[in-house]
Structures are given as C-alpha cells and as structure tokens.
Coordinates of C-alpha atoms in Angstrom, one line a residue:
Chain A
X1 CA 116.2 105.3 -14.0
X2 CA 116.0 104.9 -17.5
X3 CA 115.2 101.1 -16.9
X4 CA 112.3 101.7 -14.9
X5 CA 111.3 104.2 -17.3
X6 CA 112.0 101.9 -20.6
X7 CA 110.0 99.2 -18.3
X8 CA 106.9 101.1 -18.1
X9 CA 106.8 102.4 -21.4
X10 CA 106.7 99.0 -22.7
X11 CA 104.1 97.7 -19.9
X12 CA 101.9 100.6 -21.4
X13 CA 102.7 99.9 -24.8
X14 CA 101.5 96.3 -24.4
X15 CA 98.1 97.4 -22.3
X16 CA 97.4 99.7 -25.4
X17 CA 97.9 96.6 -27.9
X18 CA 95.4 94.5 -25.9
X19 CA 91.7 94.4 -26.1
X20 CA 90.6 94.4 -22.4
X21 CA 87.4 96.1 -23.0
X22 CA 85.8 93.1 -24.4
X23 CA 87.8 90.3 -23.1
X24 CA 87.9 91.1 -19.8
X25 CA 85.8 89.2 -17.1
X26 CA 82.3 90.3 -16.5
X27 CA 79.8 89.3 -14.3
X28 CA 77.2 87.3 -15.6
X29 CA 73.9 89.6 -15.9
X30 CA 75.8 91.9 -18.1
X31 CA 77.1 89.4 -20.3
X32 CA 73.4 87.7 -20.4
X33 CA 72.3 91.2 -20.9
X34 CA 74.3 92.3 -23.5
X35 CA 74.4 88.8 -25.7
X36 CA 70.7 88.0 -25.4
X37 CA 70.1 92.0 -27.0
X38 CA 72.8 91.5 -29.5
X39 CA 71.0 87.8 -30.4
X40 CA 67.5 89.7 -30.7
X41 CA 68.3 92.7 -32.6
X42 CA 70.8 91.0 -35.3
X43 CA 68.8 88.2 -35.7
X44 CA 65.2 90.0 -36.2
X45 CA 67.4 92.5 -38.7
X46 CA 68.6 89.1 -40.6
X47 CA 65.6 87.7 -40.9
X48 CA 63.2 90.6 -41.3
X49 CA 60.9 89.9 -44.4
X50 CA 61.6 91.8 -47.9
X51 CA 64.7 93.8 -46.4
X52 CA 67.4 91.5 -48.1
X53 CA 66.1 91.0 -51.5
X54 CA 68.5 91.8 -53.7
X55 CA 71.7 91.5 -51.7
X56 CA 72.6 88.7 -49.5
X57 CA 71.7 89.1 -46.1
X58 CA 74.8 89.8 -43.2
X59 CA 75.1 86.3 -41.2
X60 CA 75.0 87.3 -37.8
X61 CA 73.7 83.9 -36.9
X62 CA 76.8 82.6 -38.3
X63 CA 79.1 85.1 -37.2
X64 CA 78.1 85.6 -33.4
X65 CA 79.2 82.7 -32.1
X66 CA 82.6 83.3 -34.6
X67 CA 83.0 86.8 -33.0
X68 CA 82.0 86.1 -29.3
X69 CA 84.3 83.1 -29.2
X70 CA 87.5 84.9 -30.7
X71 CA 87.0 87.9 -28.7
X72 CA 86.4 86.6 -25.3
X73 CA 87.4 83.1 -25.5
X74 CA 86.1 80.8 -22.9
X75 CA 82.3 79.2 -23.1
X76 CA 80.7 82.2 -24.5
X77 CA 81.4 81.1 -27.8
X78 CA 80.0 77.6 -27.0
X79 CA 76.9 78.7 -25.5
X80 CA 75.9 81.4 -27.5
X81 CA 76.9 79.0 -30.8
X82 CA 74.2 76.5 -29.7
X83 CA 72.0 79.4 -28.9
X84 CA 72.3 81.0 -32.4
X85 CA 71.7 77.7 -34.3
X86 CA 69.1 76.3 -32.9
X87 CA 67.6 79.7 -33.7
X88 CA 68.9 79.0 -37.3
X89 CA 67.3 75.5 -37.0
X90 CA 63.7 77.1 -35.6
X91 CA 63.4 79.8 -38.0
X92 CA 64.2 78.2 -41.4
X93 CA 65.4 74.6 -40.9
X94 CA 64.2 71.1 -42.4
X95 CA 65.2 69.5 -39.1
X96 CA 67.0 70.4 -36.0
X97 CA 70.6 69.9 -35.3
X98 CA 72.7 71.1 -38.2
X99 CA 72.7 74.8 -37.2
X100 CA 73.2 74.0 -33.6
X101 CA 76.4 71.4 -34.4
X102 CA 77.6 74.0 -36.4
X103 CA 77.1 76.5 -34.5
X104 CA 79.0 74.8 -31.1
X105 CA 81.8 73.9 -33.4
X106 CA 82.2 77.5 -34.8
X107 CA 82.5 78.7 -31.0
X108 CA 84.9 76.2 -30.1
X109 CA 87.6 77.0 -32.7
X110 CA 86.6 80.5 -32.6
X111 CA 87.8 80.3 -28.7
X112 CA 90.6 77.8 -29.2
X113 CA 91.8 81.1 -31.4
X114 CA 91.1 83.1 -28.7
X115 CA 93.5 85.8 -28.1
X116 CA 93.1 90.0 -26.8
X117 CA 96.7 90.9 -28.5
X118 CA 95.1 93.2 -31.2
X119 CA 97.4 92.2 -34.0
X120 CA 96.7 88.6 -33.6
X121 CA 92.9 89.2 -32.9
X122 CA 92.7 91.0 -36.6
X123 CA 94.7 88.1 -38.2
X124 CA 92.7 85.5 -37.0
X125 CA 89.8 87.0 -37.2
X126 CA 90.0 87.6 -40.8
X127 CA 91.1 83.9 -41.6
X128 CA 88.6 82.9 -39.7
X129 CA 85.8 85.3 -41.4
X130 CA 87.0 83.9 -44.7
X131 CA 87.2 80.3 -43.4
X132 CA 84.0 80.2 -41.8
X133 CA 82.6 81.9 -44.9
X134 CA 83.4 79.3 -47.5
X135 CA 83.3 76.3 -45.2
X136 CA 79.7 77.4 -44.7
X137 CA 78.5 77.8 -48.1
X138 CA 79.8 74.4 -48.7
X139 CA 78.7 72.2 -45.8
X140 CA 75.3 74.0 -45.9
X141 CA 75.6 73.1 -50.0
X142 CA 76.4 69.4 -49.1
X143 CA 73.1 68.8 -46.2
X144 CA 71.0 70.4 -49.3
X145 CA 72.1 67.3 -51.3
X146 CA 72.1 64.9 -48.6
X147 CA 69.1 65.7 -47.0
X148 CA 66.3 66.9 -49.7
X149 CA 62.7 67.8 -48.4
X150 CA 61.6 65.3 -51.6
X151 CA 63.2 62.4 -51.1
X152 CA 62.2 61.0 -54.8
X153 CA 64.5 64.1 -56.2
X154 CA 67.5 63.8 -58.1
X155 CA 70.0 66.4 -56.8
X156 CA 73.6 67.1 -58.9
X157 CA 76.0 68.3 -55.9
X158 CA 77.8 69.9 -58.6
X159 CA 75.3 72.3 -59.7
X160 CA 74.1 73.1 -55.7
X161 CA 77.5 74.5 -55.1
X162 CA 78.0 76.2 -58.7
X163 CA 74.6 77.9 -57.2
X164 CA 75.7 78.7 -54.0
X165 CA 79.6 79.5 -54.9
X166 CA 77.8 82.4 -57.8
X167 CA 77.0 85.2 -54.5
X168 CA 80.3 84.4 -53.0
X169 CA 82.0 87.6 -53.6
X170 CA 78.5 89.2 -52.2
X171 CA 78.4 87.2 -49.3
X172 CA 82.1 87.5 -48.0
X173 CA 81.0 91.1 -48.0
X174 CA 78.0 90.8 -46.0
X175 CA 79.4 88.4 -43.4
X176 CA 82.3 91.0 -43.1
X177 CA 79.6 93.8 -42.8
X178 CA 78.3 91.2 -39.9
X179 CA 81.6 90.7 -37.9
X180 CA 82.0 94.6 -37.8
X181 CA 78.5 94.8 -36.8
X182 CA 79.2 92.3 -33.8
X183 CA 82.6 93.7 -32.7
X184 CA 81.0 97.2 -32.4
X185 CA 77.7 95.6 -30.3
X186 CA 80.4 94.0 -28.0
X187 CA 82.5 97.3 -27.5
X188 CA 79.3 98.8 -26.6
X189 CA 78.1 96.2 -24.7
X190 CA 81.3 95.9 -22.6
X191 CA 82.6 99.4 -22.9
X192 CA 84.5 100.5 -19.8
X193 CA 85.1 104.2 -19.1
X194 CA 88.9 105.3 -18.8
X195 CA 89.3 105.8 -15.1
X196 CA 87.6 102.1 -14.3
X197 CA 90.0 100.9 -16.7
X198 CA 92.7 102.6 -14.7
X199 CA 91.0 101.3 -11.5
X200 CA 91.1 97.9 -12.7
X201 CA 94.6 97.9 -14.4
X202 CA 95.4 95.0 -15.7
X203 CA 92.3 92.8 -15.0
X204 CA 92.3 90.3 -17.6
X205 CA 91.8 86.9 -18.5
X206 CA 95.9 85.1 -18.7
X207 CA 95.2 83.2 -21.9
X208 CA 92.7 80.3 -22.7
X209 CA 92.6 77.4 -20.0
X210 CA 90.9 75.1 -22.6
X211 CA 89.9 72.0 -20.4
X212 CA 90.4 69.7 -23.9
Chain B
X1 CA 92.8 84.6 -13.8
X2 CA 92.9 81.9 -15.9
X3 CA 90.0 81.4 -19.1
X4 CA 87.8 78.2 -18.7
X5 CA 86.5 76.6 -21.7
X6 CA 84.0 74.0 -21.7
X7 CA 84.8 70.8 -20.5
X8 CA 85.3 67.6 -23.1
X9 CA 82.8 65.7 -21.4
X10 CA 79.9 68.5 -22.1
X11 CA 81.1 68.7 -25.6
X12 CA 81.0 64.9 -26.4
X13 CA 77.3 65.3 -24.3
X14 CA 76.3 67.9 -26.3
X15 CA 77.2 66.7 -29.6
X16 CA 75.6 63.2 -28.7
X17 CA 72.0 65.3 -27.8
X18 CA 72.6 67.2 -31.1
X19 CA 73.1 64.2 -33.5
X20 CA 69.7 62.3 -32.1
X21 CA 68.2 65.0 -32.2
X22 CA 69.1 65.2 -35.8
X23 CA 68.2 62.0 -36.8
X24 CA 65.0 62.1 -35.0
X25 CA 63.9 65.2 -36.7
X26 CA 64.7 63.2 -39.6
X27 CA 62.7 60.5 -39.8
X28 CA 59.5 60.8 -42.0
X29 CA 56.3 62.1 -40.3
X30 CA 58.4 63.9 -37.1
X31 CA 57.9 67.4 -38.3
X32 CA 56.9 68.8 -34.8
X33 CA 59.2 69.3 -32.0
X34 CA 58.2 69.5 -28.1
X35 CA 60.4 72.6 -27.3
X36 CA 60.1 74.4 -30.3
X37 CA 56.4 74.6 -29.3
X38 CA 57.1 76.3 -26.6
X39 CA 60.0 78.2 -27.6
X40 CA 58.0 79.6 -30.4
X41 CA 55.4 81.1 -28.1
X42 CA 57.7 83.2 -26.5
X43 CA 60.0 83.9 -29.7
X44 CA 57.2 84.4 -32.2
X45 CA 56.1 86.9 -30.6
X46 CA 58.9 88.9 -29.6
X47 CA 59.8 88.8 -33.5
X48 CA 56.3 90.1 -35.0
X49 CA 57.1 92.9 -32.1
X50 CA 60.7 93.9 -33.3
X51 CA 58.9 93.7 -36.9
X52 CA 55.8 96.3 -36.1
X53 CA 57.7 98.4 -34.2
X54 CA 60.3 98.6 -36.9
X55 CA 57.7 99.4 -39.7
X56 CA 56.0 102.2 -37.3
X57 CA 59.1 104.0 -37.0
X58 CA 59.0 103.7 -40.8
X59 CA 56.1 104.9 -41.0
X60 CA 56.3 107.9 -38.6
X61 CA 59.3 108.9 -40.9
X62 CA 57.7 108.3 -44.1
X63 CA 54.6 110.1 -42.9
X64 CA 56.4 113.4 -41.9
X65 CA 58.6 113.5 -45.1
X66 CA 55.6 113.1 -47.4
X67 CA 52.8 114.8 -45.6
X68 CA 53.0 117.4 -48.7
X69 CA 52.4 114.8 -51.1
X70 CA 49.5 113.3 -49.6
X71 CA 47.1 116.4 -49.2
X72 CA 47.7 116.6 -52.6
X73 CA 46.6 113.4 -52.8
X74 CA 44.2 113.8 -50.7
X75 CA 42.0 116.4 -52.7
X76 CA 42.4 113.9 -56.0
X77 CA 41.1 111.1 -54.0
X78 CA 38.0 113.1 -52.7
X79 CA 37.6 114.2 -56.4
X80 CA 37.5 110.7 -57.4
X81 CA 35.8 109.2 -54.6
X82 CA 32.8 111.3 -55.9
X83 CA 32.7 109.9 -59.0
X84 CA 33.1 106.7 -58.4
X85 CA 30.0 106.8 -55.3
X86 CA 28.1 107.8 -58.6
X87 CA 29.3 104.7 -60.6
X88 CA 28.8 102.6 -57.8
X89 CA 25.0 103.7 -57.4
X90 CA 25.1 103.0 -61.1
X91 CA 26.2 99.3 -60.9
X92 CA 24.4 98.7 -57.8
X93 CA 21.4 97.2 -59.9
X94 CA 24.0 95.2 -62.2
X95 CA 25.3 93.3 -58.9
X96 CA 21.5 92.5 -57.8
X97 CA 21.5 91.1 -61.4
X98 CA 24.7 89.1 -61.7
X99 CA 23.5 87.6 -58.1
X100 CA 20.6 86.6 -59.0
X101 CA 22.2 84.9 -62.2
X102 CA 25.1 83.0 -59.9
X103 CA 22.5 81.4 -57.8
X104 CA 20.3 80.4 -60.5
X105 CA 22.9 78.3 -62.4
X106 CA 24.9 77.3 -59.0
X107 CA 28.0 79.2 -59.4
X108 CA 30.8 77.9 -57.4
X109 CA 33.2 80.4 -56.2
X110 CA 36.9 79.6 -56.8
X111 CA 37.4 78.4 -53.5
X112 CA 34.3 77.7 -52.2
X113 CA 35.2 74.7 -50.5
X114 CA 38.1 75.8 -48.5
X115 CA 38.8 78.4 -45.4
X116 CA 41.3 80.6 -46.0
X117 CA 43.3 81.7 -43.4
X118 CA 45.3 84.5 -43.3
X119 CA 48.5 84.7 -41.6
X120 CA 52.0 87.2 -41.2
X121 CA 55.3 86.1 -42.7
X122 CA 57.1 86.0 -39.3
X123 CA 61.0 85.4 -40.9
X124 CA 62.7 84.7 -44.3
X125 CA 64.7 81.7 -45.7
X126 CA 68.5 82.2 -44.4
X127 CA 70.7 80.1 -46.7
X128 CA 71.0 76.8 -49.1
X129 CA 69.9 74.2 -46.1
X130 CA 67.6 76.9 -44.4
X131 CA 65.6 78.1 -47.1
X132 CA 62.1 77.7 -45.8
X133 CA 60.2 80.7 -44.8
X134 CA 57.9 80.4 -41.4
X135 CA 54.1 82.2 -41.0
X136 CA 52.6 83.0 -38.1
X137 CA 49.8 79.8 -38.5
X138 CA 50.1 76.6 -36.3
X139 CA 48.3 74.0 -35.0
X140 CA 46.2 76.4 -32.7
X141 CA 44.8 78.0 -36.0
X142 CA 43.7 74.3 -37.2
X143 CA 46.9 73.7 -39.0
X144 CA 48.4 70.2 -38.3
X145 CA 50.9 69.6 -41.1
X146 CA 51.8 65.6 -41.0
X147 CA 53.5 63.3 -43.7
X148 CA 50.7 63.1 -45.7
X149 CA 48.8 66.3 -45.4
X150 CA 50.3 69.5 -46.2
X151 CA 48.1 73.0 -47.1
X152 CA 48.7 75.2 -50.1
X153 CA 50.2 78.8 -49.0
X154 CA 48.4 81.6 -51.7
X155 CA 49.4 85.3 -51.4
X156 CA 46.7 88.3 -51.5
X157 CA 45.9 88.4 -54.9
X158 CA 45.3 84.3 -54.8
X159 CA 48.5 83.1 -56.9
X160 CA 50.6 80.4 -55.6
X161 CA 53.3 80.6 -53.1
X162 CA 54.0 77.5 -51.9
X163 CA 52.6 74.7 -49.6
X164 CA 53.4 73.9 -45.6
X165 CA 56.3 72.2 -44.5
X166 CA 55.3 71.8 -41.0
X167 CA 53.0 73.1 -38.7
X168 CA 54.3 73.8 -34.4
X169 CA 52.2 75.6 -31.9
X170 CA 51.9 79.0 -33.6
X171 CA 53.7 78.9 -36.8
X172 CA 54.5 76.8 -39.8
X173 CA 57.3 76.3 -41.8
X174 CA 56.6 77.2 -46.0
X175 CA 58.2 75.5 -48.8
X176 CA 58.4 78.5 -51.4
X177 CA 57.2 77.4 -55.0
X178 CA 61.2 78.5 -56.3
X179 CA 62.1 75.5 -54.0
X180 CA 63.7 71.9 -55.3
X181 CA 61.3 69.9 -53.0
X182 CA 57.7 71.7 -54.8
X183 CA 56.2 70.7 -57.5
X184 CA 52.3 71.1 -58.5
X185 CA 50.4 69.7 -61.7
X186 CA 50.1 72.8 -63.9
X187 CA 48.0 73.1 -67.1
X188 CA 47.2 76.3 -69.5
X189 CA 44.0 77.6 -68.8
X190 CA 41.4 75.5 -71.4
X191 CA 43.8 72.9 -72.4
X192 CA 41.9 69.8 -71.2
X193 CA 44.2 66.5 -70.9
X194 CA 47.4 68.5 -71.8
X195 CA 49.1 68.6 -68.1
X196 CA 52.7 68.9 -67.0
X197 CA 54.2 69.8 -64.0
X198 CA 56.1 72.8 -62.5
X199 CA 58.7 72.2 -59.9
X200 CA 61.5 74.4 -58.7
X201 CA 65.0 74.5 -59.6
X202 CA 68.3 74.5 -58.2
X203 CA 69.4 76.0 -61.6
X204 CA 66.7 78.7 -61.7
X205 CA 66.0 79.2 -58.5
X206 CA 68.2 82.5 -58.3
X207 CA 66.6 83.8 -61.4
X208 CA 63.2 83.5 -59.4
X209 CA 61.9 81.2 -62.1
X210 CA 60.2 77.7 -61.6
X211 CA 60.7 74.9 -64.5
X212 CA 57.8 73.4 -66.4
X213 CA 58.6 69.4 -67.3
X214 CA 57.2 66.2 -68.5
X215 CA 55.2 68.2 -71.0
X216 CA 53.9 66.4 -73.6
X217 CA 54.0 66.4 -77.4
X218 CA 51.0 68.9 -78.7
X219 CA 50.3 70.7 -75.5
X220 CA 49.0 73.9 -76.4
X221 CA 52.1 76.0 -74.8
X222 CA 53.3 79.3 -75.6
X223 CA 55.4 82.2 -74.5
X224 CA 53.2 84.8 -72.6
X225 CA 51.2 81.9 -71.5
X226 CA 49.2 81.8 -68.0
X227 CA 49.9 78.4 -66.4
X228 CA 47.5 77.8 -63.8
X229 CA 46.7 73.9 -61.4
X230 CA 44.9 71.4 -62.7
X231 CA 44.1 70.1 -58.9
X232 CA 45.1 66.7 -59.5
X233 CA 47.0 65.0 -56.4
X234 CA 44.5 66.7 -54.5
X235 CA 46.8 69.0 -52.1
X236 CA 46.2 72.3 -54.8
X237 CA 42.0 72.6 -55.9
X238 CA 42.0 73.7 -59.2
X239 CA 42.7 76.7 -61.2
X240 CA 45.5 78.5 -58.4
X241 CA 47.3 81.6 -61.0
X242 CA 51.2 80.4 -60.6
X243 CA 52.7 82.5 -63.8
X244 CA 53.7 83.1 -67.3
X245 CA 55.7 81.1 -69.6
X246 CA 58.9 82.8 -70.6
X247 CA 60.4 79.9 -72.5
X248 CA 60.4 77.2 -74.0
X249 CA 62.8 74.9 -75.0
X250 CA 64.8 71.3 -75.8
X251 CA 66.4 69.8 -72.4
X252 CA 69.8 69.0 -74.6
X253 CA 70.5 65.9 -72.3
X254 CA 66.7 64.1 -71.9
X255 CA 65.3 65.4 -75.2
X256 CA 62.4 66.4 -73.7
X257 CA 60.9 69.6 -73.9
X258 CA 60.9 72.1 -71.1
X259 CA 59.7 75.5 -70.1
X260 CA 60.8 78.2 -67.8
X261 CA 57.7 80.2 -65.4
X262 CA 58.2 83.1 -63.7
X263 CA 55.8 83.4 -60.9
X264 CA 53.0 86.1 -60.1
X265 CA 54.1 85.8 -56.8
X266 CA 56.7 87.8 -55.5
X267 CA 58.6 85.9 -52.7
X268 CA 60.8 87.9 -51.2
X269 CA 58.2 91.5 -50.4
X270 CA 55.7 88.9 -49.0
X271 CA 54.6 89.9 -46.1
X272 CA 51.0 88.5 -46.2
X273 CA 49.8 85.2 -46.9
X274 CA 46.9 82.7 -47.0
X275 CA 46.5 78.8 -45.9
X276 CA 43.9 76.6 -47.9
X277 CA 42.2 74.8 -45.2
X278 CA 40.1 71.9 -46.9
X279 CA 37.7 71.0 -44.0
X280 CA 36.6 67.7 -46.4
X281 CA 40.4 66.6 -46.2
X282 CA 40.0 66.9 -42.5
X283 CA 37.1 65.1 -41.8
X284 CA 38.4 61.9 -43.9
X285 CA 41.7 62.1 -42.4
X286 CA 40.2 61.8 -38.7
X287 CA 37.8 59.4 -39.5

C-alpha cells in the first residue's frame, strides 16, 4: 500500500515539474492563432517609432523563435524563426537573408534544447538567452563590416563591436524583459484549465524526435 | 507521441533558398524584391493600424487626464487668438508688399524645383546590421530608388534626415544621416569655396553626432556654427539646415582637422517625414 502510494506521489510530483501547458500538442489553428498574434503585437511594440529612444529595445524578433523553439520543440521554432527574420530583413535590412538564416538556426538549437522538465527548461533557457544575446551582437557587428551600404568605406571591425559591446549590459536586460514577455504570451496562448488538464492526463509530447 | 522536427533535407533546402537569396539581394542595383512588394501591402498596413490605434488610446487617456488643463488653455488661446487676428489684419498689406517684391526680382523659393512628398515613419532601425528606418513612400508614390538615384528624406521643419535606401511597392527603406554609409557636401552658410563633407560615424553615432572631414585649411569654421549643403553631387539641392558645430579638432592619426555636428533633426521622435522628388532628375534619367 505504501508502494502504490510512494508510486503516485512521485508520478504527481513529476507532472507538477513539467510544463505541459505550453508543450503539449495543439491543433493547428490555435497554434497559427496564437503565434501569428504574438508575431504582430511584439513586433509592432519593437518597432514602434520614438518608443525606444533612450533604452534598447526588447528583441522579440530575436527571441521568439529562441523561446518557441525551447518551449515546444519540434518545427515551431523553425518556422516561426524564418517568419521572424525575414520580418527583421523587411523592416530594416540592407538585403534579405541574414535575419531569416539566423533566425532558422536560432529555432533549430533552440528545439534541439528542447525539453518541458522545468528545471532544465530554466537552465537552458537562460544559457541560451545569454548565448543568443552576445552571439547576436557580434555576428550582426561582423555583416556591418562585411557588408557596408558604401562600399568605398573604410570600416575598423574593432571599433563596430567596441560600439555595439558599450549597451550590452542594457541589452541582456531588454532581451530578458523579451523572453518573459514571450513565455507569458505562450502560457496565455496555450493555457489549459485544471479539469482538461486532468482530462487529458498526461498528454504530452515523449521528447524530441529530431529527424537530423 | 513522439516530437517531429524538421527534416535535414528541408533545412539544407531552405538554407540553399536563403543564401541566394542573399547574394542576389546583394548585388549592386537589386534593391527591390518581388515578394516583399507584396508582403508589404498587406504588412504595411496592418503596422500603421497597430500604430494609430495605439496613439488613440493614448490620446483618449491623455485627453481625460488633462481636460482641466486645456480649458484653461483654452481661454488663453481665445485671448491670444484675438490679438493676433488684429496683427494679422495689420500685416496683411506687408505680405501684398513682400509679394509683389518676390516676383519683381524672381525669388526662387528654397525648393522650388522639387515635389515634396510627405510620408509616415512606418518602423525604426532594430540593430547594428538593421539600422535603416522604413516610410510609408514607394514606387506607387513616384519613388523608384535604383543604384544611381536615391532622394533626400527632410523632416517638418526642412533639416536633413537622411536619403532613400530603396524604394518597394509602398515603402522605402531610409539611410538616417547618423549612418556610416551617408555622407553630404556641407558648407557654412556664406563661405563660398570652403566645402567639406559630413558623413556619419561608427564612433559617434551613439552620441547622435555626424563627423565633419576633409575640411580644408582657412575654412571659416566655428563652434556654434550652422552647417548647411552646398548641393554639389546633385542628390541634396542646396542650402538643406543639417546642424551645429560642436567641435573642432586635430584627427591625432591623419593630421587632419575634424569636426563633430549634432543634427537639427531628431531621429529617433520622427514620426513625419518628407521625400525631395526632383522631376528634372526624372525626366533625364528616362530619356
């Protein structure tokens, strides 16, 4: 008796620790829904005229695909990675690609990372906010030298990311303002109400079939 | 049930589509993109939407919490709107004069030449490789941005912004005037033969300050100083306000001496702007 009872203890223990809210499978209008909403609003707050002037801006751009990927795993990432840069390539690009290859790659490593134990989630979600972060600032520093709108001009790679390093502190902040931002939009999104989740039990996705 | 990710086949695809893409946006004089012409008709939109509805909630707010203040305001205004009916039926004979004047000694006005366009900032730079800002002008307003050809971007008070990048469907990309890739011949207002240029800075940039160079020796340059174009090169007419001088000094590795300018305009609470059409340029560049 105390077996069984030691055995379901744990089983509920474990269900607590797991994020099946948002990782669990959905059908596809809802997730359509809920990303293509998220997409708007966050990306019409980032890039809203005169409303980040004196702090850095939160990269939800950036960050979606980061978020999405590591929280559900899967193609979302993928998908909604391309989606978000070529947004970042249409709205302020020099040419089109770099956001969108960035973007996919984000969303792949953020779903190769992929997992809905909430201890783990947190870990890798904050190495990834900070490696995504810097990794960012300096690939993004890098195209600026390589690809300069005037060719003729002399460029010192040195003092672009001296530049772009200076708001670091600032930006680490906003882009962790912007994962908090996401996570909430996707527990909204995907809440599920206590006696569905009862309903449903377990329903969950057994760990990341990767197809690599 | 077991988590698919996306196959390696779509990836290597995908990646393959990307990096043309890349290169073919790239090459020199292939600004304008098929899809982003349409996708900007439906996104473009949507964007100037989010943006006035945002500002009218703002404004509802803003209304309510100072409706106090403005009655007051109000009755001063009235007050002064009286007086100033009464200066304006005083002037009224000194416009017929100055009229009369202009067209007897063929007064040009500053921008006589040109049509100026006015357009919405639609979205702001994002970061270090997206730093151009986009307006709500394309090729449908008479816009057609190509290697060669690009249009000077003024704000409302007629100082210097930037110039176009490239034009799609309904919007434009802007090179801001802070940005490494502009430059513009610049002069002091007066000083004739005495030109230099101002281009921006990676090293100024974040202090919102352009950098004044290849001055040379005697040019009549001094802190405080309005620096204005010369309209050389032909993309900027003459005489566009771009800002004060608020330094000058010795570049310690070229010798050469150097200024710093801080625009008039103020990029980042633009919400307004205006495109220089020159309809001359036009007509010789499709002929």
């Amino acid at each position: 008796m105390f077996l069984s009872w030691s055995i379901m203890r744990f089983q509920a223990l474990r269900k607590s620790n797991r994020m099946t809210s948002i990782s669990r499978p959905l059908r596809i209008w809802r997730l359509v829904l809920v990303y293509g909403v998220m997409l708007f609003v966050l990306t019409s707050i980032q890039i809203y005229p005169g409303l980040w002037s004196n702090i850095p801006a939160p990269d939800f751009l950036l960050f979606i695909p980061l978020v999405v990927g590591i929280a559900r795993g899967g193609r979302d990432g993928f998908a909604l990675g391309l989606i978000a840069g070529f947004l970042r390539d249409y709205l302020a690009g020099r040419l089109y690609g770099p956001g969108m290859l960035e973007g996919m790659i984000i969303g792949l490593i953020a779903a190769f990372l992929f997992s809905d134990i909430r201890r783990i989630f947190w870990r890798r979600l904050l190495l990834l906010w900070l490696g995504v972060s810097l990794a960012h600032e300096f690939v993004m520093s890098l195209l600026s030298y390589l690809f300069p709108i005037d060719r003729d001009l002399v460029l010192s790679f040195r003092t672009i990311l001296r530049k772009s390093a200076a708001d670091l502190p600032l930006i680490l902040l906003a882009n962790l303002f912007a994962t908090v931002l996401i996570l909430f939009f996707l527990l909204l999104g995907f809440y599920q109400r206590k006696k569905q989740r009862e309903k449903s039990g377990a329903e969950r996705f057994e760990g990341y079939n990767r197809a690599l | 049930m077991k988590r698919k990710g996306p196959r390696i086949i779509i990836i290597v695809l995908v990646t393959v589509a990307i990096l043309a893409t890349m290169i073919l946006t790239a090459l020199p004089g292939s600004t304008r993109t098929v899809i982003a012409d349409y996708f900007g008709r439906i996104f473009d939109p949507l964007t100037s939407f989010f943006q006035t509805s945002v500002a009218s909630v703002g404004d509802f707010f803003t209304a309510v919490s100072e409706n106090k203040e403005l009655k007051h305001d109000i009755a001063e205004l009235e007050k002064e709107n009286a007086r100033l009916r009464q200066e304006v039926r005083t002037n009224e004979e000194k416009v017929k004069a100055y009229d009369e004047l202009e067209e007897a000694l063929n007064l040009k006005s500053r921008f006589e030449d040109y049509e100026i366009i006015g357009g919405i900032v639609i979205n702001r730079s994002i970061g270090p490789m997206f730093d151009l800002f986009r307006i709500n002008l394309g090729r449908e307003d008479g816009i057609w941005v190509t290697s060669d050809r690009s249009y000077p971007v003024l704000d409302s008070q007629h100082n210097m912004v930037g110039r176009l990048y490239s034009s799609e469907l309904g919007s434009s990309r802007v090179v801001p005037l802070l940005h490494e890739g502009f430059s513009v011949s610049s002069k002091v207002p007066g000083s004739a033969g005495s030109n230099f240029r101002v281009r921006g800075s990676v090293e100024y940039k974040d202090q919102g300050l352009c950098l004044a160079d290849q001055i040379l020796e005697g040019t009549p340059l001094r802190v405080g100083d309005q620096v204005v174009s010369t309209g050389d090169g032909g993309l900027y007419p003459e005489g566009i306000a771009i800002g004060t001088v608020v330094d000058i000094f010795t570049d310690s590795q070229s010798n050469a001496l150097q200024a710093l300018i801080e625009p008039y305009s103020k990029l980042e609470e633009l919400n307004y702007v205006f495109v220089l059409v020159d309809h001359a340029l036009s007509s010789i560049a499709e002929e």
